[in-house]
Every structure is written in C-alpha cells, then in structure tokens.
Coordinates of C-alpha atoms in Angstrom, one line a residue:
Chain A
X204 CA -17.3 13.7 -22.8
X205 CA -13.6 13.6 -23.3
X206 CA -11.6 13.0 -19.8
X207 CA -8.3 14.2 -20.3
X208 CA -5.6 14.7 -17.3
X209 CA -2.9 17.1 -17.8
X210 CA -2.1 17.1 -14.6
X211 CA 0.6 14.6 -14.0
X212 CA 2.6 16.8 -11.7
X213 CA -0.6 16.8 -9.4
X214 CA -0.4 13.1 -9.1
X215 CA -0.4 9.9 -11.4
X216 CA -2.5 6.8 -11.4
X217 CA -1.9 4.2 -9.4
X218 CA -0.3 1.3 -12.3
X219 CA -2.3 -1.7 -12.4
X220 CA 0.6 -3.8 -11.4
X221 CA 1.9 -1.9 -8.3
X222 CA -1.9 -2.1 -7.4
X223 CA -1.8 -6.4 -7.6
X224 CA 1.7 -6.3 -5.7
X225 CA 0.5 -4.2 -3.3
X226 CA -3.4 -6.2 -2.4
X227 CA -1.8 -9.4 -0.4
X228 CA -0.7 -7.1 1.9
X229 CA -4.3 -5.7 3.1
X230 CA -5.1 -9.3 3.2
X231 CA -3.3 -12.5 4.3
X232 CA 0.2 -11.0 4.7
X233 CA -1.2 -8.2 7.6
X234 CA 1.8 -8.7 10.1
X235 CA 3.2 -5.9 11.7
X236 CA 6.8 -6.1 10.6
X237 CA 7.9 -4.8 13.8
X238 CA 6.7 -7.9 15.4
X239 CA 8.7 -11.2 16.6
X240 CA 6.5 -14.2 15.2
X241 CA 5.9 -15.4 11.7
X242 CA 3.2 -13.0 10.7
X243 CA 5.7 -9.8 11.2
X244 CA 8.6 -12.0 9.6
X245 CA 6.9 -12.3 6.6
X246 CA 5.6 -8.6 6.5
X247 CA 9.1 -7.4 7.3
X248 CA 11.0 -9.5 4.6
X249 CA 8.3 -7.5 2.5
X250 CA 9.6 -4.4 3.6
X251 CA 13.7 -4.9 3.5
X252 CA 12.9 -6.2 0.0
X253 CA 10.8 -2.9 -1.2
X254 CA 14.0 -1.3 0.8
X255 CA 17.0 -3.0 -1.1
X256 CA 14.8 -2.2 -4.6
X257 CA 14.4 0.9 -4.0
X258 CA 18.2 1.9 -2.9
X259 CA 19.6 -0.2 -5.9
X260 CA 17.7 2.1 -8.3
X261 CA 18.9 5.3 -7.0
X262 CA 22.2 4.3 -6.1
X263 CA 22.0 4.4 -2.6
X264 CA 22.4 2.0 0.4
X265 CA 19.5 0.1 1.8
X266 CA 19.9 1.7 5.2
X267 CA 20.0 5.0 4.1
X268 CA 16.3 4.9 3.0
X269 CA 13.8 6.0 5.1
X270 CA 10.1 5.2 4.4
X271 CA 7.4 8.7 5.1
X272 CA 4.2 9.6 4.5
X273 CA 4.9 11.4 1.3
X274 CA 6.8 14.3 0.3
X275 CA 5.9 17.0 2.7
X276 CA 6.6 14.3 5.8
X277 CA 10.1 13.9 4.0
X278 CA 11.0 17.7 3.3
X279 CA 9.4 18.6 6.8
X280 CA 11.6 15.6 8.7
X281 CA 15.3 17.1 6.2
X282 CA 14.5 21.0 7.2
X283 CA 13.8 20.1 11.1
X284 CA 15.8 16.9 11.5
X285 CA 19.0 19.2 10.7
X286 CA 17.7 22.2 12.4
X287 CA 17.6 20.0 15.4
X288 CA 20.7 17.9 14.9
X289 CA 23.0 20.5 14.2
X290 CA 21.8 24.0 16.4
X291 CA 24.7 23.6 18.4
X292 CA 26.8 24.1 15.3
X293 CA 24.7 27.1 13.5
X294 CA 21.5 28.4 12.9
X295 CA 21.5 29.4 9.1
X296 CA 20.3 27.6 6.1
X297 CA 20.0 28.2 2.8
X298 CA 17.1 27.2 0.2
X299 CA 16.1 28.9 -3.2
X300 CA 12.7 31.4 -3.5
X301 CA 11.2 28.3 -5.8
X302 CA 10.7 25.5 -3.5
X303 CA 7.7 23.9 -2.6
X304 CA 5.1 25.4 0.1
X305 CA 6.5 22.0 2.2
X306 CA 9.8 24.0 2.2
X307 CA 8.6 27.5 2.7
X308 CA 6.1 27.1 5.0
X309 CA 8.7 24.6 7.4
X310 CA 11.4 27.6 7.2
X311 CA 8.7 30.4 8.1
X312 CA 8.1 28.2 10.8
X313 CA 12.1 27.5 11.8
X314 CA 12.5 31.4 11.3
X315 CA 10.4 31.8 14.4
X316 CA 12.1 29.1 16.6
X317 CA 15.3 31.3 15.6
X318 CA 16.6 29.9 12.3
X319 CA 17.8 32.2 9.7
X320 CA 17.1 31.4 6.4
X321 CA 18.7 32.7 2.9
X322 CA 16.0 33.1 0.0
X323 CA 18.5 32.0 -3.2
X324 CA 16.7 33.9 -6.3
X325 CA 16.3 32.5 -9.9
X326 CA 16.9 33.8 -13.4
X327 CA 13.9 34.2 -15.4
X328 CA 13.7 30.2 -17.1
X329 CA 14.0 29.5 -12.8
X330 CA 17.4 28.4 -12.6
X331 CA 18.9 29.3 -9.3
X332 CA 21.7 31.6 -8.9
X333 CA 24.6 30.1 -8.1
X334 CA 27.3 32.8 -7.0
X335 CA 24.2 34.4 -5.3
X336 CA 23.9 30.6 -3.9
X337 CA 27.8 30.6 -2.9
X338 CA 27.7 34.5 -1.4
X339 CA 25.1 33.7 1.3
X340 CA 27.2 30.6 2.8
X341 CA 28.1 31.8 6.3
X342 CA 30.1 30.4 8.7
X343 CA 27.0 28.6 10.6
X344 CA 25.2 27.6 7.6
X345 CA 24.1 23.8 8.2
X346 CA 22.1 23.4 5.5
X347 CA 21.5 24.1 1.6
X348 CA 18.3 23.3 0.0
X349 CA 17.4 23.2 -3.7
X350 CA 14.6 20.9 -5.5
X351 CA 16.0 19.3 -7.7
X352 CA 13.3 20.3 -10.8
X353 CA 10.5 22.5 -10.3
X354 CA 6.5 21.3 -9.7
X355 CA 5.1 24.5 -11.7
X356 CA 7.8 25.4 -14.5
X357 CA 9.8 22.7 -14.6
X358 CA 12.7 23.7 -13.9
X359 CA 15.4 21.1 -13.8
X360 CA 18.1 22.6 -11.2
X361 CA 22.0 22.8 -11.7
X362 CA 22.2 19.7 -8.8
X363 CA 25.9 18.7 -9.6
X364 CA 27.2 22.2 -8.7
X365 CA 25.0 23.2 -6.1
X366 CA 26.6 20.0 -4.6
X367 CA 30.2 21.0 -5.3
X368 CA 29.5 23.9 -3.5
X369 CA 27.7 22.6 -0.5
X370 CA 31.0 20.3 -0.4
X371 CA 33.5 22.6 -0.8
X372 CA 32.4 24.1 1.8
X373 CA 31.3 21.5 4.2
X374 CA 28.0 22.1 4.5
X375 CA 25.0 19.8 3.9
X376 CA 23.1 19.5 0.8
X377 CA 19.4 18.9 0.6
X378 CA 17.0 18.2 -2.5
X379 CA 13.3 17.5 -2.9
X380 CA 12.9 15.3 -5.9
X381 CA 9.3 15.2 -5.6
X382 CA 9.1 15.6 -9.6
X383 CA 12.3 14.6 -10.7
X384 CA 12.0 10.9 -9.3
X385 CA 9.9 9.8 -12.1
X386 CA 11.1 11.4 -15.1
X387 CA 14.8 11.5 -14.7
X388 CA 17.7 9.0 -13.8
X389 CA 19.1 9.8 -10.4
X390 CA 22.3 8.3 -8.9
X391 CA 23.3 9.4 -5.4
X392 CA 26.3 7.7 -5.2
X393 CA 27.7 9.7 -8.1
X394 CA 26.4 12.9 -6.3
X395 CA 26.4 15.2 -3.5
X396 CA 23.3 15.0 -2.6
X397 CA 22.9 14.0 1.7
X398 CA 19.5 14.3 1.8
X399 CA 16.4 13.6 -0.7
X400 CA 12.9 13.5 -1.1
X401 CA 10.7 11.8 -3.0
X402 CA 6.9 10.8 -3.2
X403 CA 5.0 7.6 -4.4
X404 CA 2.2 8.9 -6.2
X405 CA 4.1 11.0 -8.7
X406 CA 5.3 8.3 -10.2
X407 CA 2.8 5.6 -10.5
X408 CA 2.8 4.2 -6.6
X409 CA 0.0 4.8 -4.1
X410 CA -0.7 8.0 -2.6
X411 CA 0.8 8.5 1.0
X412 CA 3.8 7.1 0.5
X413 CA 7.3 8.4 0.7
X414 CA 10.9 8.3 1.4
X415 CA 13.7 10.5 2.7
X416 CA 17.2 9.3 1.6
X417 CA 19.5 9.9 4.5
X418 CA 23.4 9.7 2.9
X419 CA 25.3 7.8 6.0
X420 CA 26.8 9.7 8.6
X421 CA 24.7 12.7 8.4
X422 CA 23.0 14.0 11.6
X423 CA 19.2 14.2 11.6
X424 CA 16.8 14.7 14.5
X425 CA 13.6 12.6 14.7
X426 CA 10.3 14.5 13.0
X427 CA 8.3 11.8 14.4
X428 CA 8.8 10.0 17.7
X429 CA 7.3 6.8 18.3
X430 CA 8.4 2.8 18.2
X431 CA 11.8 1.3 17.0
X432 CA 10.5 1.9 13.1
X433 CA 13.2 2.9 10.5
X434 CA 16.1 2.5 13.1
X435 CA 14.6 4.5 15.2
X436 CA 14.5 7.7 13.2
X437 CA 10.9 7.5 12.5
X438 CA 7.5 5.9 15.0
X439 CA 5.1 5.1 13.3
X440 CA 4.1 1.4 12.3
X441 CA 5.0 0.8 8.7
X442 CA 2.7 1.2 5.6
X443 CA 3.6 -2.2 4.4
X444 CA 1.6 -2.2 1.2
X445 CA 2.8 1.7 0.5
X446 CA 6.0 0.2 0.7
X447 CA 5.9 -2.7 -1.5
X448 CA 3.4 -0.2 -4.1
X449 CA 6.1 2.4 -4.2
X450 CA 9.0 0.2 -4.8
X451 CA 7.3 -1.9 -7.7
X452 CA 6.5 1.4 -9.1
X453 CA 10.0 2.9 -9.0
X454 CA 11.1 -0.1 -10.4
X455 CA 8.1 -0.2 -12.9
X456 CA 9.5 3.5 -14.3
X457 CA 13.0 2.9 -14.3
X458 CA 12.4 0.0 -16.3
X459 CA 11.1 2.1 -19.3
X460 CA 12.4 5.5 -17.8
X461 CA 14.4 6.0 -20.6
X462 CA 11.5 5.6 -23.5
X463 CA 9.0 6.9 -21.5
X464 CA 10.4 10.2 -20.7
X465 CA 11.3 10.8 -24.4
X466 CA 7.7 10.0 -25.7
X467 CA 6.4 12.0 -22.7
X468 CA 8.7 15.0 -23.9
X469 CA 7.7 14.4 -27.5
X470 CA 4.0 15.5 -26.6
X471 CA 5.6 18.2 -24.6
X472 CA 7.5 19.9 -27.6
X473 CA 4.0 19.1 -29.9
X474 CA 1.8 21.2 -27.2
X475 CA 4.4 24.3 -27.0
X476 CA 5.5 24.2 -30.6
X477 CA 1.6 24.2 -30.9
X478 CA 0.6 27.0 -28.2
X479 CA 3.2 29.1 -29.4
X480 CA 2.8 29.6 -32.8
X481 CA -0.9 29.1 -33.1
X482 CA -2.3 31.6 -29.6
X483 CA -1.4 35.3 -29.8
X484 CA 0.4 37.2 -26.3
X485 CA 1.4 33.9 -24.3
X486 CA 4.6 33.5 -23.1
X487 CA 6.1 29.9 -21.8
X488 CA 7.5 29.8 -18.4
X489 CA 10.4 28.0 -17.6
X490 CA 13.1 27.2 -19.5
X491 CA 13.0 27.0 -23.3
X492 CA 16.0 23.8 -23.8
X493 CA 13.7 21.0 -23.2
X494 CA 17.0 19.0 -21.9
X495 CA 16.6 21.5 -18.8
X496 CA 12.9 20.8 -18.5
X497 CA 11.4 18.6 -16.7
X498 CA 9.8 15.9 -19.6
X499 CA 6.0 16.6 -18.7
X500 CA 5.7 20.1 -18.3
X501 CA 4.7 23.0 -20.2
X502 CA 3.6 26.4 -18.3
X503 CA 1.8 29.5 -20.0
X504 CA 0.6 32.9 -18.8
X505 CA -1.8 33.6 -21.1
X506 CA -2.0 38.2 -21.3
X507 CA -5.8 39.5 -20.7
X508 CA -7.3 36.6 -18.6
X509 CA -7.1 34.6 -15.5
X510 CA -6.1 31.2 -15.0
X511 CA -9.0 29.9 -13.1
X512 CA -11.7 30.9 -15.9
X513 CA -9.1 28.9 -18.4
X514 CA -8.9 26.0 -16.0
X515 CA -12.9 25.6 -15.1
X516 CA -13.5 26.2 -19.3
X517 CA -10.7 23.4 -19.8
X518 CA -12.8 21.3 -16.9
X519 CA -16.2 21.6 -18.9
X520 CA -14.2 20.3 -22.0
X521 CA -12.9 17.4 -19.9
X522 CA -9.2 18.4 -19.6
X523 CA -7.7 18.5 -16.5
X524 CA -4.8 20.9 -15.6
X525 CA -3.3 22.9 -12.3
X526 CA -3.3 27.0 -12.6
X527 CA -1.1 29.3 -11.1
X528 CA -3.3 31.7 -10.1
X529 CA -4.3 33.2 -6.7
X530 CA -7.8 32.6 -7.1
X531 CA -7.2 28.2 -7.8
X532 CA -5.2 28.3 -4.5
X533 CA -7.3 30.6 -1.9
X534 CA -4.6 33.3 -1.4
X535 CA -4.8 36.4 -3.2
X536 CA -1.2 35.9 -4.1
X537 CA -0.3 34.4 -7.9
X538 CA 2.0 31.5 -7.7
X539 CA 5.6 32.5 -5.6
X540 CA 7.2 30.8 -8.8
X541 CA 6.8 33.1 -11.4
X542 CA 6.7 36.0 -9.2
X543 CA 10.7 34.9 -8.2
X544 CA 11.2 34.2 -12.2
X545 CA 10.2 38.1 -12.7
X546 CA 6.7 37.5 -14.0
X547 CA 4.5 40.3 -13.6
X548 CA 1.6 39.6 -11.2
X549 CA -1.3 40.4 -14.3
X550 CA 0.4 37.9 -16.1
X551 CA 1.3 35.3 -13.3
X552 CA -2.7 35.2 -12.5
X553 CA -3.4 34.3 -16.1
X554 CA -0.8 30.9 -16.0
X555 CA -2.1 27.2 -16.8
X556 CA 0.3 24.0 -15.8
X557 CA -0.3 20.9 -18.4
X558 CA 1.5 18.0 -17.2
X559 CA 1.6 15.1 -19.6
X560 CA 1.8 11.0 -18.9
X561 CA 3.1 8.2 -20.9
X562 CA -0.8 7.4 -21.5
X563 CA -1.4 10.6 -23.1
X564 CA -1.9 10.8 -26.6
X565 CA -0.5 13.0 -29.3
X566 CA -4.7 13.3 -30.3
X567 CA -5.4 14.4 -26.6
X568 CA -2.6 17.2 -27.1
X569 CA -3.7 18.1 -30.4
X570 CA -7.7 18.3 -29.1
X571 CA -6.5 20.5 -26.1
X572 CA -4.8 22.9 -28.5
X573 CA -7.8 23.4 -30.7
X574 CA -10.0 23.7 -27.4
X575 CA -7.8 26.1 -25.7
X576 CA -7.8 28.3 -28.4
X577 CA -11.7 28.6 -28.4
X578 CA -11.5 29.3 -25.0
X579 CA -8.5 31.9 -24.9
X580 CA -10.6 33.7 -27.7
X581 CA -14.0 33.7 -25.5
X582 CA -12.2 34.9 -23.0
X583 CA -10.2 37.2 -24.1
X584 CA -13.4 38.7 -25.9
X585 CA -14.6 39.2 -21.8
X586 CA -12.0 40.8 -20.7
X587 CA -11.9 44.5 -20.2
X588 CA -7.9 44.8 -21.0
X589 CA -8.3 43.2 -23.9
X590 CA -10.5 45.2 -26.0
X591 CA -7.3 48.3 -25.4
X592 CA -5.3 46.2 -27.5
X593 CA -7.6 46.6 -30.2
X594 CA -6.3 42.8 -31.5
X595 CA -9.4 40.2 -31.8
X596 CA -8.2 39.2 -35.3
X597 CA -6.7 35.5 -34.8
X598 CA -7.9 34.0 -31.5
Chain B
X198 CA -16.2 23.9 -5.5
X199 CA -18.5 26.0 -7.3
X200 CA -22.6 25.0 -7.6
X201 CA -24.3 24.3 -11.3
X202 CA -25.7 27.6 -11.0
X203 CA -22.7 29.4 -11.0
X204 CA -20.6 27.2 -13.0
X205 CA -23.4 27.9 -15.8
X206 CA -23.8 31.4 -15.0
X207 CA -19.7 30.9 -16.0
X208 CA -20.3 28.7 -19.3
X209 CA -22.8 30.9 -20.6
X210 CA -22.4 34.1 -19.2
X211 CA -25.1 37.0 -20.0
X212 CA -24.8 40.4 -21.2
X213 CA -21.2 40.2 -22.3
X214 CA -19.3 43.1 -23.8
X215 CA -20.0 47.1 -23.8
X216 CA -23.4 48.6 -24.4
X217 CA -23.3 50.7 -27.3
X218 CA -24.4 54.1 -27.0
X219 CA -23.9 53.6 -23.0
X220 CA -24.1 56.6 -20.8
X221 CA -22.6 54.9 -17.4
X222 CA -19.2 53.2 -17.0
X223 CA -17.9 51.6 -13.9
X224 CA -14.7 49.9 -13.8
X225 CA -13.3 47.8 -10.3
X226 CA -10.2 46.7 -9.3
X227 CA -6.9 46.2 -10.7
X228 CA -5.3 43.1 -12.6
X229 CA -2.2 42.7 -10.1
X230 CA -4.9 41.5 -8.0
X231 CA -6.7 39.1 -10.7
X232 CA -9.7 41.0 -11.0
X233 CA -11.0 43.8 -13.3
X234 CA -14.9 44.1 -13.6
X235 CA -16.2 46.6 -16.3
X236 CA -19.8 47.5 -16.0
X237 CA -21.7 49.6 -19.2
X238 CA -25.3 50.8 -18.2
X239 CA -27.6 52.5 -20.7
X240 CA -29.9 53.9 -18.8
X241 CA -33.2 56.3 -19.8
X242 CA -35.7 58.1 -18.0
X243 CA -33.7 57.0 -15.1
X244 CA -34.3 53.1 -16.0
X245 CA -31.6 50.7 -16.9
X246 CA -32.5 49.7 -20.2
X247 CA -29.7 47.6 -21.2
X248 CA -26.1 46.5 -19.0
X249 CA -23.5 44.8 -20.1
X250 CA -20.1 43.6 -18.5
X251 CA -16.1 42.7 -19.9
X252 CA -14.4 41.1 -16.6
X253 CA -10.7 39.8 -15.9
X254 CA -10.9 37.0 -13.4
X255 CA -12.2 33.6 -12.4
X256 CA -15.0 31.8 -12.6
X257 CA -17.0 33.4 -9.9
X258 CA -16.5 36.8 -11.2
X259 CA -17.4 36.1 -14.6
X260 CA -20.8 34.4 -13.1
X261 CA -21.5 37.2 -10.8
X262 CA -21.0 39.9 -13.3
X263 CA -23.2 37.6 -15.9
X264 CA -26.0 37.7 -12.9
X265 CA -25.5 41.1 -11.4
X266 CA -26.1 43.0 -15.3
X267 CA -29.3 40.4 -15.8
X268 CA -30.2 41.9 -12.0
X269 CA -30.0 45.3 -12.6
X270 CA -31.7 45.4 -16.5
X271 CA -35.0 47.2 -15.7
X272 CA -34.5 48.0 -12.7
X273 CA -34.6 52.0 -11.6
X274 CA -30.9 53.8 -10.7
X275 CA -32.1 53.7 -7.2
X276 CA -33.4 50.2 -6.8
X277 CA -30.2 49.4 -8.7
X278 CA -28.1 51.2 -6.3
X279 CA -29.8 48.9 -3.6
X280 CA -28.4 46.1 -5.3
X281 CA -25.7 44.6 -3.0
X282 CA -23.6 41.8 -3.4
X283 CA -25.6 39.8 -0.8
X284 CA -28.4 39.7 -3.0
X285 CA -26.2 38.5 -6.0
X286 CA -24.5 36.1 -4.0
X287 CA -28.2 34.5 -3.0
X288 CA -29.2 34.4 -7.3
X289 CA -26.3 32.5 -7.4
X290 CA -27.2 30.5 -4.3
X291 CA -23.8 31.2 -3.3
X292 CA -20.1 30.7 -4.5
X293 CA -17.5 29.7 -2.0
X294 CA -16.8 32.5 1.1
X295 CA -13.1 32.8 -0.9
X296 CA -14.8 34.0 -3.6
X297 CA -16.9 36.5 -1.8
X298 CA -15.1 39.7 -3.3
X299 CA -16.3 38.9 -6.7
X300 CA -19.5 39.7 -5.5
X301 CA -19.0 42.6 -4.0
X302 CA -17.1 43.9 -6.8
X303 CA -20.0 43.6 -9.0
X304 CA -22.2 45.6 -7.2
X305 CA -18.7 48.4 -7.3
X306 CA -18.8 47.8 -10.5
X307 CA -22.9 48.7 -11.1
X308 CA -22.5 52.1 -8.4
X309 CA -19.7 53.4 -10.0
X310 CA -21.3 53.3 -13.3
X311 CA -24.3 55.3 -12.0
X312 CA -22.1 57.5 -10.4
X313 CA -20.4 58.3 -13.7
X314 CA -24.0 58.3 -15.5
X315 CA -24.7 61.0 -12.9
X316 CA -21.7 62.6 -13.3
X317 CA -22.5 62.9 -17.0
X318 CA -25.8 64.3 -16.5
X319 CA -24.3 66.9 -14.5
X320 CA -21.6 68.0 -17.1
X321 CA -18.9 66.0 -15.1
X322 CA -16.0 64.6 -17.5
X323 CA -14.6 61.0 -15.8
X324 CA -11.5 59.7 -16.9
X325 CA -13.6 56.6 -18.8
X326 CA -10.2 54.1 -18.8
X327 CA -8.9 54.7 -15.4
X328 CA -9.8 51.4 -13.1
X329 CA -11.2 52.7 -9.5
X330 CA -8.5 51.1 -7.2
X331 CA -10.1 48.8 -4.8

C-alpha cells in the first residue's frame, strides 16, 4: 500500500542529519551543561553553539533565545510570563479568535485568575482585523498576540503592522510561529516582534524541542521554576541533544528555505488547481494569493459529508491528512478556525487539512486527487443531504 | 482508534441508500452537529423485509448504521423496537465512548421510522424531509 503524509503541519520527520548530529550526545558527550567539570564544559559549549546558530538565523541575539519543550511550553511561558511580569501595570491582553488551543486554552485560564482578554476577529481568508485589532487597545493592555501564519488555513498574518501598532502604542507584541518557522524567512531584528514561538519538529528537528525568543529588555515571569538553566528564566536541565537537533535543523531549512518552499508551494497550487476544478460544492479555506499562504497548506470543506469519514477513507488508501471536524478532535465543536472565518458549522464538519513536504511528489498529489474523488463520490452517494441536490452526475 | 470490525463495517458499509417502495422513514439529528442518520424500512406483515440507511457523519456512524439496518432486516417491528444501541455497539464490539452517540442515533433513527410506518398505517401524513432534532 501507498503511505503518503499530508500532514506536514502535524509534524515532520526527523532529517537524517539532525538525527547523526544529535546521537553523540545520548552517548559519550552526556554532561550536564550546568555542571563545573569537563563533561558539562563540553555539553554546554554544545549548547551556546546550537544557541548562537539558532539566533544568527532569525536575526536575534544569542541571549534572547530561550530553549522549551516545544511550542505550547513556549506560548504558555509568553501568555503567563507577561501576565505575571506586568499585573502591576494592567490586566488586559489582546490575541485574535484564530490562535492555537496553546493560546486559547492559557487565556481561558488567565481569564479566571482575573485577566481580561480581547478576541480580535478575522475576515473570511483569516486575516485578522486590524482597526478591530487597534480599537480594543486600552490603556492596561500589556500584551498583543497574533500567530504569525495559521496551523489549519494557513493563514499568513499582517505581522509588520500588527507590530507598528503594538509600538505605536507601547504595548508588547507576541507571535507563535509554530508554522511559519519552517516555511518562511523570519528576521526579528527587522521587526517588532518581543516575543516568539517556535517548535522543533515542524521543521525537521526532534520532537519536544522548542524555543521562546525573548527581545531584550522585556519583562517575563518564570513558567517553570527550577535550577540556574536559561539565565534563570527556565529550571529544568537542558535537552542537550534537542538542542543541538533543532538548531542543525533550522539551519538545515534555511539553507534551502528559499527552493524548498517554492517546490513545496508548486504541489500546493497542483492539489487546489486540481480539487477545484475537478470536485463539485468544495470551497478552499484560507486565503486564495498563495503569497499570503503558508507554502504547504491547502484546506477544503467538502458540502454533504464529514471530515472524519474523508480522513479514515484517505487512511485505508494510505494518505495521511488532519480534519477539522468535531468528531477527529473529541469535542462536538467543528474547528474554532473556520467557525471565526464565517464557515457554517455543516460545512466546517466536512473540512480536510493536506499539508505537503519537500519529499512529496507531484505523483503523490496527483494519486490523492484521483483517490479523493472516489471517495467524495462514495460518500456523497451516503449522505442523506446529498440526494436533495439531486446532482450525482460528476463525482 | 477504531477496531477492524468497525473500520470495515465503515469500508464496506451495508444496505446503503433508500429502500424503494419503503413504507417507514426515520431521519436523526441535524448537520450543525455533524451527524444526520436516514433510516428507510420496508416492512410487511409487520416484518422488516428490507432497511437501508444514507448517513452524514464519521466513521462510526456510517459503521453503526451499516450494522444496525443488517440488525434489524427480518426482524419483527417490535423486536426491532427492542433494538438499542447497546446491542449495536456490542456487534461492533464497540467504537470509542466519544463515539457512543452514533449508536444511539441509529437505533433513533430505526424507532422513528416505525413510528412513521405506524403513522402511515394509521392515515397519519409525516413531513418525510424534516430531520427530528436531537
């Protein structure tokens, strides 16, 4: 059978070589950087190396990269770390309807401990709104949140003028680049950006691994308390061989970034140019420039059926995908994103995410097309809302 | 997530589409919440003699309503009305707990088609294409 993954956006495959950088460090180089003899010399010169790599490619200073556990660890430790730095100050933050459940679930949680928090809408392609964005900064506003591109639609996010904004008016400015990191240059120093998130595994690296850019001078409580790790701002001894993994594997994709994301793009235009003219009553989330989508996504609601029955028929064909819908996740609610892009619930339980890699094939894409349509057609033939459009000619 | 018998029960589902010549129609739940079973019984001398199903949903609903029409073919109205969703869950040696409403609409899905096979018999119009909000 064929195996397939069209899930890129779910996570990547550890690259062979970030795999041989990383093994030395489960073996003869074990030290604990933290400690004073040779071992945890060695170990640590491991670890300010994977630090000054990784700051270099992203434009930012060594120490204002701080190693996690992944992304959530990262979004958790910006959301709470400011909460806790600046309550003195104010209690109200903003963040847009779209961000990840590592977002949304911290701020239901803040919102008890008496934080306030402003839910920024999106248009319907899931770009935030900005004058909405600009009318809900208050006086005590500390914080404004935004990913910088979406996991489900890919959304890429206006990031240079949510940043004017959060400086013009003094306020902090926050982005989880969870799914940008891999596919798209990013430069703090030319930005506004105080605070970002990012995560190994999306991009080639090991799983588990993450980082939290901290611009200097800005004010962030500890998430976790422990040793003298990361200056102090976060216990926990150090995931040597995450680190080394996820730095050869940032630089491993910035290397080729450029080539990479076009190819990966290519395929991307292939499946919805494909999809779109060849399958009756879907409609593509997100937007429709590819410039303001993220490289490796394409996201359809297919009208009549459910997204779990398309992603188990997809399984037993050996493609591998992510769906929207409530029934793929446990809660009876369809996916938060297209409900804020204005999706109708019917049709938001009916949406399939295909995330493409630079191993992917333009013969993988085409074989998914020609499977999907078999299965939209058997499906649709199931369904009881269906038959009322009285339409089986061409699926 | 879900066993080999229901992820074949899903692959190659039973009894799909609408019975022709049926004389009971039930239709469950509403697509805002992902899920519309639509149950067609033909059913003489108060025997179902032929069921068939057209469902909106997932996996498990699809393989529930595949098992629940196979279930119910042959059966009498009022063993069939006996049929609950525990006993369709247990054919299918059980989907996941989430999944548990699938089930149970099924066995909605089979009553209310009696009901409107009664209802028929008795000279009651039904409103055929309005969904039964659950």
């Amino acid at each position: 059978m064929k195996e397939i993954y069209f899930d890129h956006a779910a996570t990547t495959r550890t690259d062979e070589r970030v795999l041989r950088k990383m093994l030395p460090y489960f073996g003869e180089i074990f030290g604990n950087p933290n400690s004073q003899h040779a071992f945890g010399r060695e170990a640590q010169k491991a670890v300010d190396e994977a630090r000054d790599t990784i700051a270099k490619l992203i434009g930012a200073k060594p120490n204002e990269i701080y190693f996690t556990s992944g992304g959530t660890e990262s979004d958790n430790w910006a959301l709470r770390g400011i909460c806790r730095a600046l309550k003195g100050k104010g209690r109200h933050l903003i963040i847009s309807k779209i961000e990840h459940a590592a977002m949304l679930s911290t701020a239901k949680e803040l919102e008890k401990d008496g934080f306030e928090f402003s839910y920024i809408g999106v248009d319907k392609e899931g770009f935030i709104d900005l004058e909405e964005l600009e009318s809900a900064i208050r006086p005590d506003t500390i914080l404004i949140g935004c990913m910088y591109a979406n996991n489900e639609i890919g959304t890429i996010e206006p990031i240079a003028e949510i940043g004017k904004i959060a400086r013009r008016h003094g306020i902090f400015f926050f982005t989880d680049a969870v799914q940008a990191m891999g596919a798209l240059p990013i430069d703090v120093s030319s930005s506004d950006i105080d605070l970002m998130s990012f995560s190994s595994h999306k991009f080639n690296g090991p799983k588990g691994m993450g980082a939290l850019y901290i611009r200097t001078g800005v004010p962030l409580g500890r998430l976790i308390s422990g040793g003298h790790q990361e200056r102090t701002r976060r216990g926990g001894t150090t995931n040597v061989p995450g680190v080394v993994g996820m730095a050869e594997a940032l630089r491993l994709t910035k290397e080729t970034q450029a080539e990479d994301s076009a190819y990966v793009a290519s395929l991307r235009d292939r499946f919805i140019g494909r999809v779109t003219e060849e399958i009756p009553y879907v409609k593509l989330n997100g937007p429709k420039d590819g410039t303001k989508r993220l490289p490796n996504n394409a996201d359809f609601s297919f009208e009549y059926i459910e997204g779990e029955s398309i992603l188990f028929s997809l399984d037993l064909a050996g493609i591998a995908v992510s769906s929207g819908s409530a029934c793929s996740s446990g809660s009876l609610e369809p996916s938060h994103v297209l409900l804020a892009t204005g999706v109708p619930e019917e049709l938001a339980h009916g949406s399939i995410r295909f995330t493409f890699g630079k191993e992917n094939t333009v013969e993988e894409v085409d074989y998914a097309v020609d499977t999907l349509k078999e299965i939209v057609g058997r499906l649709r033939k199931m369904s009881p809302l269906f038959n009322l459009k009285g339409d089986m000619q061409n699926v | 997530m879900y066993n080999d018998k229901v992820m074949e029960a899903f692959r190659n589902p039973q009894n799909v589409g609408e019975v022709e010549n049926y004389n009971g129609l039930g239709k469950v739940g509403n697509a805002a919440c992902g899920d519309i079973m639509q149950i067609t019984l033909r059913i003489e001398n108060d025997v179902i003699v032929d069921a068939k199903f057209k469902t909106f949903g997932c996996a498990a609903a699809i393989a529930t309503s595949s098992t629940a029409t196979s279930m119910v073919i042959g059966m009498t109205v009022e063993e069939a009305l006996k049929l609950t969703n525990k006993r369709v869950v247990e054919e299918l040696e059980g989907p996941p707990p989430q999944k548990l409403h699938c089930s149970v609409l099924a066995e909605e899905a089979i009553k209310a088609a009696i009901e409107d096979y009664r209802n028929r018999q008795k000279g009651v119009t039904t409103p055929e294409e309005q969904p039964k909000m659950v």
